[in-house]
């Protein structure tokens, strides 16, 4: 049973556009929701993370929107650039030391110039 | 710079042999590390949770006798793939909890294993 569902599987956005990736989770015990960016052949790198006490968090061009009642969260990339082309993974876990992240299936983003 | 280091980054081994992958936390102590496996164009699948000084906890379906995990110190965890087969070829990634940074999990750069 997939605990974190991510969509779309792939996304093509023009330079300067907004990229939106959505995730939904099932386990109501999850209270930590990070997004990771991964380039081919590299390990994932933390982009931004949110906890349920806020509905939105913004860091530079990256924004997480969180809807606790719907058990959904999304990543918005504003002013998308070709350098943003990568695979993005949402994840979820309990916010306590020693708890593993459960990942979504990933979204491959291509930003065309 | 990287806070979690993996070695080797790439390794090719013959079928039937064993290979060890190291995961080190560079500037912090990690009582808990995690090992993931990622096949091409797929997500990261949790294999096991490695706790310093105790036995690893394996996810369902992961053979503990095949994927040996040792977490002998607060900065080092190792994954040994025993009697490797071509189907074990994958990208293996470790991660570590850094508790003094808001429970942030940092990932290593990954290790490509090819079994021929």
PDB file of C-alpha atoms in Angstrom:
ATOM      1  CA  UNK A   1       0.000   0.000   0.000  1.00  0.00           C
ATOM      2  CA  UNK A   2       1.498   3.245  -1.117  1.00  0.00           C
ATOM      3  CA  UNK A   3       1.551   5.675   1.769  1.00  0.00           C
ATOM      4  CA  UNK A   4       2.570   8.745  -0.220  1.00  0.00           C
ATOM      5  CA  UNK A   5       1.062   9.316  -3.654  1.00  0.00           C
ATOM      6  CA  UNK A   6       2.713  11.818  -5.968  1.00  0.00           C
ATOM      7  CA  UNK A   7       1.570  13.351  -9.228  1.00  0.00           C
ATOM      8  CA  UNK A   8       2.215  14.028 -12.008  1.00  0.00           C
ATOM      9  CA  UNK A   9       4.832  11.485 -12.969  1.00  0.00           C
ATOM     10  CA  UNK A  10       6.383  13.948 -15.384  1.00  0.00           C
ATOM     11  CA  UNK A  11       6.000  17.628 -16.055  1.00  0.00           C
ATOM     12  CA  UNK A  12       7.159  19.970 -18.791  1.00  0.00           C
ATOM     13  CA  UNK A  13       7.152  23.677 -18.044  1.00  0.00           C
ATOM     14  CA  UNK A  14       8.391  26.646 -20.023  1.00  0.00           C
ATOM     15  CA  UNK A  15      11.101  28.811 -18.594  1.00  0.00           C
ATOM     16  CA  UNK A  16       9.599  31.367 -16.277  1.00  0.00           C
ATOM     17  CA  UNK A  17       6.478  29.308 -15.657  1.00  0.00           C
ATOM     18  CA  UNK A  18       5.167  27.771 -12.463  1.00  0.00           C
ATOM     19  CA  UNK A  19       5.783  24.081 -11.756  1.00  0.00           C
ATOM     20  CA  UNK A  20       3.296  22.399  -9.453  1.00  0.00           C
ATOM     21  CA  UNK A  21       3.716  18.931  -7.996  1.00  0.00           C
ATOM     22  CA  UNK A  22       1.164  17.351  -5.710  1.00  0.00           C
ATOM     23  CA  UNK A  23       1.344  14.727  -3.001  1.00  0.00           C
ATOM     24  CA  UNK A  24      -1.175  13.003  -0.805  1.00  0.00           C
ATOM     25  CA  UNK A  25      -0.520  10.936   2.276  1.00  0.00           C
ATOM     26  CA  UNK A  26      -2.547   8.372   4.145  1.00  0.00           C
ATOM     27  CA  UNK A  27      -1.016   8.057   7.586  1.00  0.00           C
ATOM     28  CA  UNK A  28      -2.415  10.762   9.870  1.00  0.00           C
ATOM     29  CA  UNK A  29       0.539  10.220  12.207  1.00  0.00           C
ATOM     30  CA  UNK A  30       2.862  11.834   9.664  1.00  0.00           C
ATOM     31  CA  UNK A  31       3.827  15.332  10.727  1.00  0.00           C
ATOM     32  CA  UNK A  32       6.881  16.147   8.656  1.00  0.00           C
ATOM     33  CA  UNK A  33       6.710  16.714   4.906  1.00  0.00           C
ATOM     34  CA  UNK A  34       9.916  17.465   3.009  1.00  0.00           C
ATOM     35  CA  UNK A  35      10.591  17.810  -0.678  1.00  0.00           C
ATOM     36  CA  UNK A  36      13.799  16.539  -2.213  1.00  0.00           C
ATOM     37  CA  UNK A  37      15.452  17.334  -5.528  1.00  0.00           C
ATOM     38  CA  UNK A  38      17.520  14.704  -7.253  1.00  0.00           C
ATOM     39  CA  UNK A  39      19.758  15.032 -10.280  1.00  0.00           C
ATOM     40  CA  UNK A  40      20.742  11.934 -12.283  1.00  0.00           C
ATOM     41  CA  UNK A  41      23.333   9.850 -10.516  1.00  0.00           C
ATOM     42  CA  UNK A  42      23.211  11.921  -7.337  1.00  0.00           C
ATOM     43  CA  UNK A  43      21.654  11.524  -3.955  1.00  0.00           C
ATOM     44  CA  UNK A  44      18.537  13.536  -3.114  1.00  0.00           C
ATOM     45  CA  UNK A  45      18.987  16.995  -1.645  1.00  0.00           C
ATOM     46  CA  UNK A  46      16.531  18.621   0.731  1.00  0.00           C
ATOM     47  CA  UNK A  47      14.717  21.557  -0.861  1.00  0.00           C
ATOM     48  CA  UNK A  48      12.141  22.621   1.653  1.00  0.00           C
ATOM     49  CA  UNK A  49      10.046  21.026   4.378  1.00  0.00           C
ATOM     50  CA  UNK A  50       6.864  21.823   6.268  1.00  0.00           C
ATOM     51  CA  UNK A  51       5.129  20.722   9.426  1.00  0.00           C
ATOM     52  CA  UNK A  52       1.338  20.732   9.955  1.00  0.00           C
ATOM     53  CA  UNK A  53       1.274  23.819  12.157  1.00  0.00           C
ATOM     54  CA  UNK A  54       1.468  26.054   9.076  1.00  0.00           C
ATOM     55  CA  UNK A  55      -0.386  25.930   5.762  1.00  0.00           C
ATOM     56  CA  UNK A  56       2.346  27.419   3.622  1.00  0.00           C
ATOM     57  CA  UNK A  57       6.097  27.833   3.679  1.00  0.00           C
ATOM     58  CA  UNK A  58       8.164  29.753   1.191  1.00  0.00           C
ATOM     59  CA  UNK A  59      11.886  29.680   0.569  1.00  0.00           C
ATOM     60  CA  UNK A  60      13.014  31.670  -2.426  1.00  0.00           C
ATOM     61  CA  UNK A  61      11.246  30.362  -5.523  1.00  0.00           C
ATOM     62  CA  UNK A  62      10.003  27.243  -3.729  1.00  0.00           C
ATOM     63  CA  UNK A  63       6.717  27.136  -1.814  1.00  0.00           C
ATOM     64  CA  UNK A  64       5.022  24.282  -0.015  1.00  0.00           C
ATOM     65  CA  UNK A  65       1.266  24.423   0.434  1.00  0.00           C
ATOM     66  CA  UNK A  66      -0.188  22.104   3.050  1.00  0.00           C
ATOM     67  CA  UNK A  67      -3.820  21.031   3.534  1.00  0.00           C
ATOM     68  CA  UNK A  68      -4.099  18.972   6.698  1.00  0.00           C
ATOM     69  CA  UNK A  69      -7.792  18.128   6.342  1.00  0.00           C
ATOM     70  CA  UNK A  70      -7.285  16.834   2.812  1.00  0.00           C
ATOM     71  CA  UNK A  71      -3.980  15.184   3.720  1.00  0.00           C
ATOM     72  CA  UNK A  72      -2.338  16.828   0.746  1.00  0.00           C
ATOM     73  CA  UNK A  73       0.681  18.999   0.159  1.00  0.00           C
ATOM     74  CA  UNK A  74       2.198  20.505  -2.930  1.00  0.00           C
ATOM     75  CA  UNK A  75       5.381  22.075  -4.194  1.00  0.00           C
ATOM     76  CA  UNK A  76       5.263  25.209  -6.296  1.00  0.00           C
ATOM     77  CA  UNK A  77       8.361  26.313  -8.179  1.00  0.00           C
ATOM     78  CA  UNK A  78       7.992  29.895  -9.312  1.00  0.00           C
ATOM     79  CA  UNK A  79       9.887  31.305 -12.297  1.00  0.00           C
ATOM     80  CA  UNK A  80      11.040  27.832 -13.266  1.00  0.00           C
ATOM     81  CA  UNK A  81      14.506  27.664 -14.804  1.00  0.00           C
ATOM     82  CA  UNK A  82      16.249  25.044 -16.951  1.00  0.00           C
ATOM     83  CA  UNK A  83      18.523  24.343 -13.991  1.00  0.00           C
ATOM     84  CA  UNK A  84      15.456  23.192 -12.059  1.00  0.00           C
ATOM     85  CA  UNK A  85      15.121  20.232 -14.430  1.00  0.00           C
ATOM     86  CA  UNK A  86      15.437  17.248 -12.105  1.00  0.00           C
ATOM     87  CA  UNK A  87      13.372  14.639 -10.336  1.00  0.00           C
ATOM     88  CA  UNK A  88      11.431  15.837  -7.319  1.00  0.00           C
ATOM     89  CA  UNK A  89      10.311  13.586  -4.513  1.00  0.00           C
ATOM     90  CA  UNK A  90       7.865  14.372  -1.782  1.00  0.00           C
ATOM     91  CA  UNK A  91       8.223  12.464   1.452  1.00  0.00           C
ATOM     92  CA  UNK A  92       6.546  12.099   4.787  1.00  0.00           C
ATOM     93  CA  UNK A  93       7.383  10.835   8.228  1.00  0.00           C
ATOM     94  CA  UNK A  94       6.805  11.353  11.894  1.00  0.00           C
ATOM     95  CA  UNK A  95       8.845  14.258  13.170  1.00  0.00           C
ATOM     96  CA  UNK A  96      10.975  12.403  15.635  1.00  0.00           C
ATOM     97  CA  UNK A  97      14.563  11.335  15.519  1.00  0.00           C
ATOM     98  CA  UNK A  98      15.061   7.901  14.093  1.00  0.00           C
ATOM     99  CA  UNK A  99      12.003   7.862  11.861  1.00  0.00           C
ATOM    100  CA  UNK A 100      12.558   6.999   8.217  1.00  0.00           C
ATOM    101  CA  UNK A 101      11.150   9.012   5.357  1.00  0.00           C
ATOM    102  CA  UNK A 102       8.574   7.430   3.070  1.00  0.00           C
ATOM    103  CA  UNK A 103       8.926   8.739  -0.469  1.00  0.00           C
ATOM    104  CA  UNK A 104       6.494   9.371  -3.251  1.00  0.00           C
ATOM    105  CA  UNK A 105       7.271   7.927  -6.674  1.00  0.00           C
ATOM    106  CA  UNK A 106       8.818  11.111  -7.970  1.00  0.00           C
ATOM    107  CA  UNK A 107       8.120  13.703 -10.637  1.00  0.00           C
ATOM    108  CA  UNK A 108      10.516  14.340 -13.485  1.00  0.00           C
ATOM    109  CA  UNK A 109      10.484  18.042 -14.266  1.00  0.00           C
ATOM    110  CA  UNK A 110      11.774  19.410 -17.547  1.00  0.00           C
ATOM    111  CA  UNK A 111      11.989  23.161 -17.942  1.00  0.00           C
ATOM    112  CA  UNK A 112      12.324  24.173 -21.549  1.00  0.00           C
ATOM    113  CA  UNK A 113      14.256  27.245 -22.499  1.00  0.00           C
TER     114      UNK A 113
ATOM    115  CA  UNK B   1      29.475  20.703   1.339  1.00  0.00           C
ATOM    116  CA  UNK B   2      28.358  17.141   1.839  1.00  0.00           C
ATOM    117  CA  UNK B   3      27.566  16.136   5.381  1.00  0.00           C
ATOM    118  CA  UNK B   4      27.024  12.477   4.574  1.00  0.00           C
ATOM    119  CA  UNK B   5      29.614  10.675   2.505  1.00  0.00           C
ATOM    120  CA  UNK B   6      29.327   7.341   0.744  1.00  0.00           C
ATOM    121  CA  UNK B   7      32.094   5.168  -0.605  1.00  0.00           C
ATOM    122  CA  UNK B   8      32.545   3.872  -3.184  1.00  0.00           C
ATOM    123  CA  UNK B   9      30.481   5.978  -5.533  1.00  0.00           C
ATOM    124  CA  UNK B  10      30.616   3.252  -8.164  1.00  0.00           C
ATOM    125  CA  UNK B  11      31.519  -0.400  -7.887  1.00  0.00           C
ATOM    126  CA  UNK B  12      31.404  -3.328 -10.265  1.00  0.00           C
ATOM    127  CA  UNK B  13      31.589  -6.813  -8.848  1.00  0.00           C
ATOM    128  CA  UNK B  14      31.279 -10.320 -10.169  1.00  0.00           C
ATOM    129  CA  UNK B  15      28.205 -12.375  -9.508  1.00  0.00           C
ATOM    130  CA  UNK B  16      28.591 -14.392  -6.313  1.00  0.00           C
ATOM    131  CA  UNK B  17      30.994 -12.031  -4.609  1.00  0.00           C
ATOM    132  CA  UNK B  18      30.313  -9.595  -1.775  1.00  0.00           C
ATOM    133  CA  UNK B  19      30.688  -5.836  -1.789  1.00  0.00           C
ATOM    134  CA  UNK B  20      30.725  -3.328   1.052  1.00  0.00           C
ATOM    135  CA  UNK B  21      29.411   0.223   0.880  1.00  0.00           C
ATOM    136  CA  UNK B  22      30.313   2.732   3.575  1.00  0.00           C
ATOM    137  CA  UNK B  23      28.227   5.632   4.816  1.00  0.00           C
ATOM    138  CA  UNK B  24      29.834   8.282   7.017  1.00  0.00           C
ATOM    139  CA  UNK B  25      28.424  11.323   8.739  1.00  0.00           C
ATOM    140  CA  UNK B  26      31.183  13.869   8.349  1.00  0.00           C
ATOM    141  CA  UNK B  27      30.659  16.489  11.030  1.00  0.00           C
ATOM    142  CA  UNK B  28      28.012  15.073  13.299  1.00  0.00           C
ATOM    143  CA  UNK B  29      27.162  11.946  15.191  1.00  0.00           C
ATOM    144  CA  UNK B  30      24.356   9.854  13.770  1.00  0.00           C
ATOM    145  CA  UNK B  31      22.792   7.297  16.050  1.00  0.00           C
ATOM    146  CA  UNK B  32      20.401   6.363  13.277  1.00  0.00           C
ATOM    147  CA  UNK B  33      21.124   5.895   9.602  1.00  0.00           C
ATOM    148  CA  UNK B  34      18.904   4.594   6.860  1.00  0.00           C
ATOM    149  CA  UNK B  35      19.663   2.599   3.730  1.00  0.00           C
ATOM    150  CA  UNK B  36      17.602   3.011   0.582  1.00  0.00           C
ATOM    151  CA  UNK B  37      17.712   1.305  -2.794  1.00  0.00           C
ATOM    152  CA  UNK B  38      16.715   3.059  -5.971  1.00  0.00           C
ATOM    153  CA  UNK B  39      16.276   1.371  -9.324  1.00  0.00           C
ATOM    154  CA  UNK B  40      16.521   3.530 -12.468  1.00  0.00           C
ATOM    155  CA  UNK B  41      13.669   5.995 -12.817  1.00  0.00           C
ATOM    156  CA  UNK B  42      12.051   4.748  -9.636  1.00  0.00           C
ATOM    157  CA  UNK B  43      11.625   6.057  -6.143  1.00  0.00           C
ATOM    158  CA  UNK B  44      13.762   5.446  -3.095  1.00  0.00           C
ATOM    159  CA  UNK B  45      12.725   2.319  -1.259  1.00  0.00           C
ATOM    160  CA  UNK B  46      13.680   1.999   2.384  1.00  0.00           C
ATOM    161  CA  UNK B  47      15.689  -1.147   2.997  1.00  0.00           C
ATOM    162  CA  UNK B  48      16.614  -0.874   6.648  1.00  0.00           C
ATOM    163  CA  UNK B  49      17.142   1.356   9.630  1.00  0.00           C
ATOM    164  CA  UNK B  50      20.589   1.165  11.135  1.00  0.00           C
ATOM    165  CA  UNK B  51      21.041   1.976  14.820  1.00  0.00           C
ATOM    166  CA  UNK B  52      24.450   2.409  16.369  1.00  0.00           C
ATOM    167  CA  UNK B  53      25.353  -0.488  18.588  1.00  0.00           C
ATOM    168  CA  UNK B  54      22.338  -2.609  17.801  1.00  0.00           C
ATOM    169  CA  UNK B  55      20.914  -4.765  15.062  1.00  0.00           C
ATOM    170  CA  UNK B  56      19.422  -3.121  12.036  1.00  0.00           C
ATOM    171  CA  UNK B  57      15.689  -3.148  11.441  1.00  0.00           C
ATOM    172  CA  UNK B  58      14.836  -4.416   7.982  1.00  0.00           C
ATOM    173  CA  UNK B  59      11.790  -3.576   5.928  1.00  0.00           C
ATOM    174  CA  UNK B  60       9.465  -6.316   4.841  1.00  0.00           C
ATOM    175  CA  UNK B  61      10.828  -8.209   1.880  1.00  0.00           C
ATOM    176  CA  UNK B  62      14.462  -7.225   2.408  1.00  0.00           C
ATOM    177  CA  UNK B  63      16.712 -10.205   3.085  1.00  0.00           C
ATOM    178  CA  UNK B  64      18.727  -9.450   6.191  1.00  0.00           C
ATOM    179  CA  UNK B  65      21.184 -12.259   5.475  1.00  0.00           C
ATOM    180  CA  UNK B  66      21.877 -10.859   2.050  1.00  0.00           C
ATOM    181  CA  UNK B  67      22.109  -7.194   2.946  1.00  0.00           C
ATOM    182  CA  UNK B  68      24.260  -7.045   6.058  1.00  0.00           C
ATOM    183  CA  UNK B  69      24.211  -3.736   7.893  1.00  0.00           C
ATOM    184  CA  UNK B  70      26.692  -2.775  10.567  1.00  0.00           C
ATOM    185  CA  UNK B  71      26.608   0.485  12.507  1.00  0.00           C
ATOM    186  CA  UNK B  72      29.673   0.122  14.670  1.00  0.00           C
ATOM    187  CA  UNK B  73      30.278   3.784  15.420  1.00  0.00           C
ATOM    188  CA  UNK B  74      28.328   7.025  15.609  1.00  0.00           C
ATOM    189  CA  UNK B  75      29.705   8.168  12.273  1.00  0.00           C
ATOM    190  CA  UNK B  76      29.844   4.997  10.190  1.00  0.00           C
ATOM    191  CA  UNK B  77      27.332   2.500   8.867  1.00  0.00           C
ATOM    192  CA  UNK B  78      28.158  -0.148   6.293  1.00  0.00           C
ATOM    193  CA  UNK B  79      26.010  -2.137   3.908  1.00  0.00           C
ATOM    194  CA  UNK B  80      27.431  -5.408   2.626  1.00  0.00           C
ATOM    195  CA  UNK B  81      25.704  -7.066  -0.292  1.00  0.00           C
ATOM    196  CA  UNK B  82      26.582 -10.738   0.020  1.00  0.00           C
ATOM    197  CA  UNK B  83      26.593 -13.221  -2.836  1.00  0.00           C
ATOM    198  CA  UNK B  84      25.613 -10.453  -5.211  1.00  0.00           C
ATOM    199  CA  UNK B  85      23.554 -11.198  -8.292  1.00  0.00           C
ATOM    200  CA  UNK B  86      22.793  -9.041 -11.331  1.00  0.00           C
ATOM    201  CA  UNK B  87      19.346  -8.228  -9.932  1.00  0.00           C
ATOM    202  CA  UNK B  88      21.070  -6.531  -6.990  1.00  0.00           C
ATOM    203  CA  UNK B  89      22.466  -3.947  -9.384  1.00  0.00           C
ATOM    204  CA  UNK B  90      21.037  -0.660  -8.190  1.00  0.00           C
ATOM    205  CA  UNK B  91      21.733   2.742  -6.685  1.00  0.00           C
ATOM    206  CA  UNK B  92      22.169   2.436  -2.934  1.00  0.00           C
ATOM    207  CA  UNK B  93      21.733   5.578  -0.870  1.00  0.00           C
ATOM    208  CA  UNK B  94      22.251   6.124   2.817  1.00  0.00           C
ATOM    209  CA  UNK B  95      20.921   8.905   4.979  1.00  0.00           C
ATOM    210  CA  UNK B  96      21.534  10.067   8.501  1.00  0.00           C
ATOM    211  CA  UNK B  97      19.619  11.977  11.104  1.00  0.00           C
ATOM    212  CA  UNK B  98      21.215  15.171  12.309  1.00  0.00           C
ATOM    213  CA  UNK B  99      19.333  15.835  15.508  1.00  0.00           C
ATOM    214  CA  UNK B 100      20.816  19.256  16.226  1.00  0.00           C
ATOM    215  CA  UNK B 101      19.398  20.675  13.011  1.00  0.00           C
ATOM    216  CA  UNK B 102      15.713  20.144  13.582  1.00  0.00           C
ATOM    217  CA  UNK B 103      15.683  16.453  12.882  1.00  0.00           C
ATOM    218  CA  UNK B 104      16.846  17.010   9.333  1.00  0.00           C
ATOM    219  CA  UNK B 105      17.769  13.950   7.322  1.00  0.00           C
ATOM    220  CA  UNK B 106      20.777  14.273   5.069  1.00  0.00           C
ATOM    221  CA  UNK B 107      21.449  11.937   2.190  1.00  0.00           C
ATOM    222  CA  UNK B 108      24.689  10.642   0.830  1.00  0.00           C
ATOM    223  CA  UNK B 109      25.608  10.899  -2.833  1.00  0.00           C
ATOM    224  CA  UNK B 110      24.727   7.270  -3.437  1.00  0.00           C
ATOM    225  CA  UNK B 111      26.648   4.240  -4.608  1.00  0.00           C
ATOM    226  CA  UNK B 112      26.088   2.601  -7.961  1.00  0.00           C
ATOM    227  CA  UNK B 113      26.450  -1.160  -7.762  1.00  0.00           C
ATOM    228  CA  UNK B 114      26.727  -3.166 -10.947  1.00  0.00           C
ATOM    229  CA  UNK B 115      26.904  -6.932 -10.662  1.00  0.00           C
ATOM    230  CA  UNK B 116      28.197  -8.679 -13.766  1.00  0.00           C
TER     231      UNK B 116
END
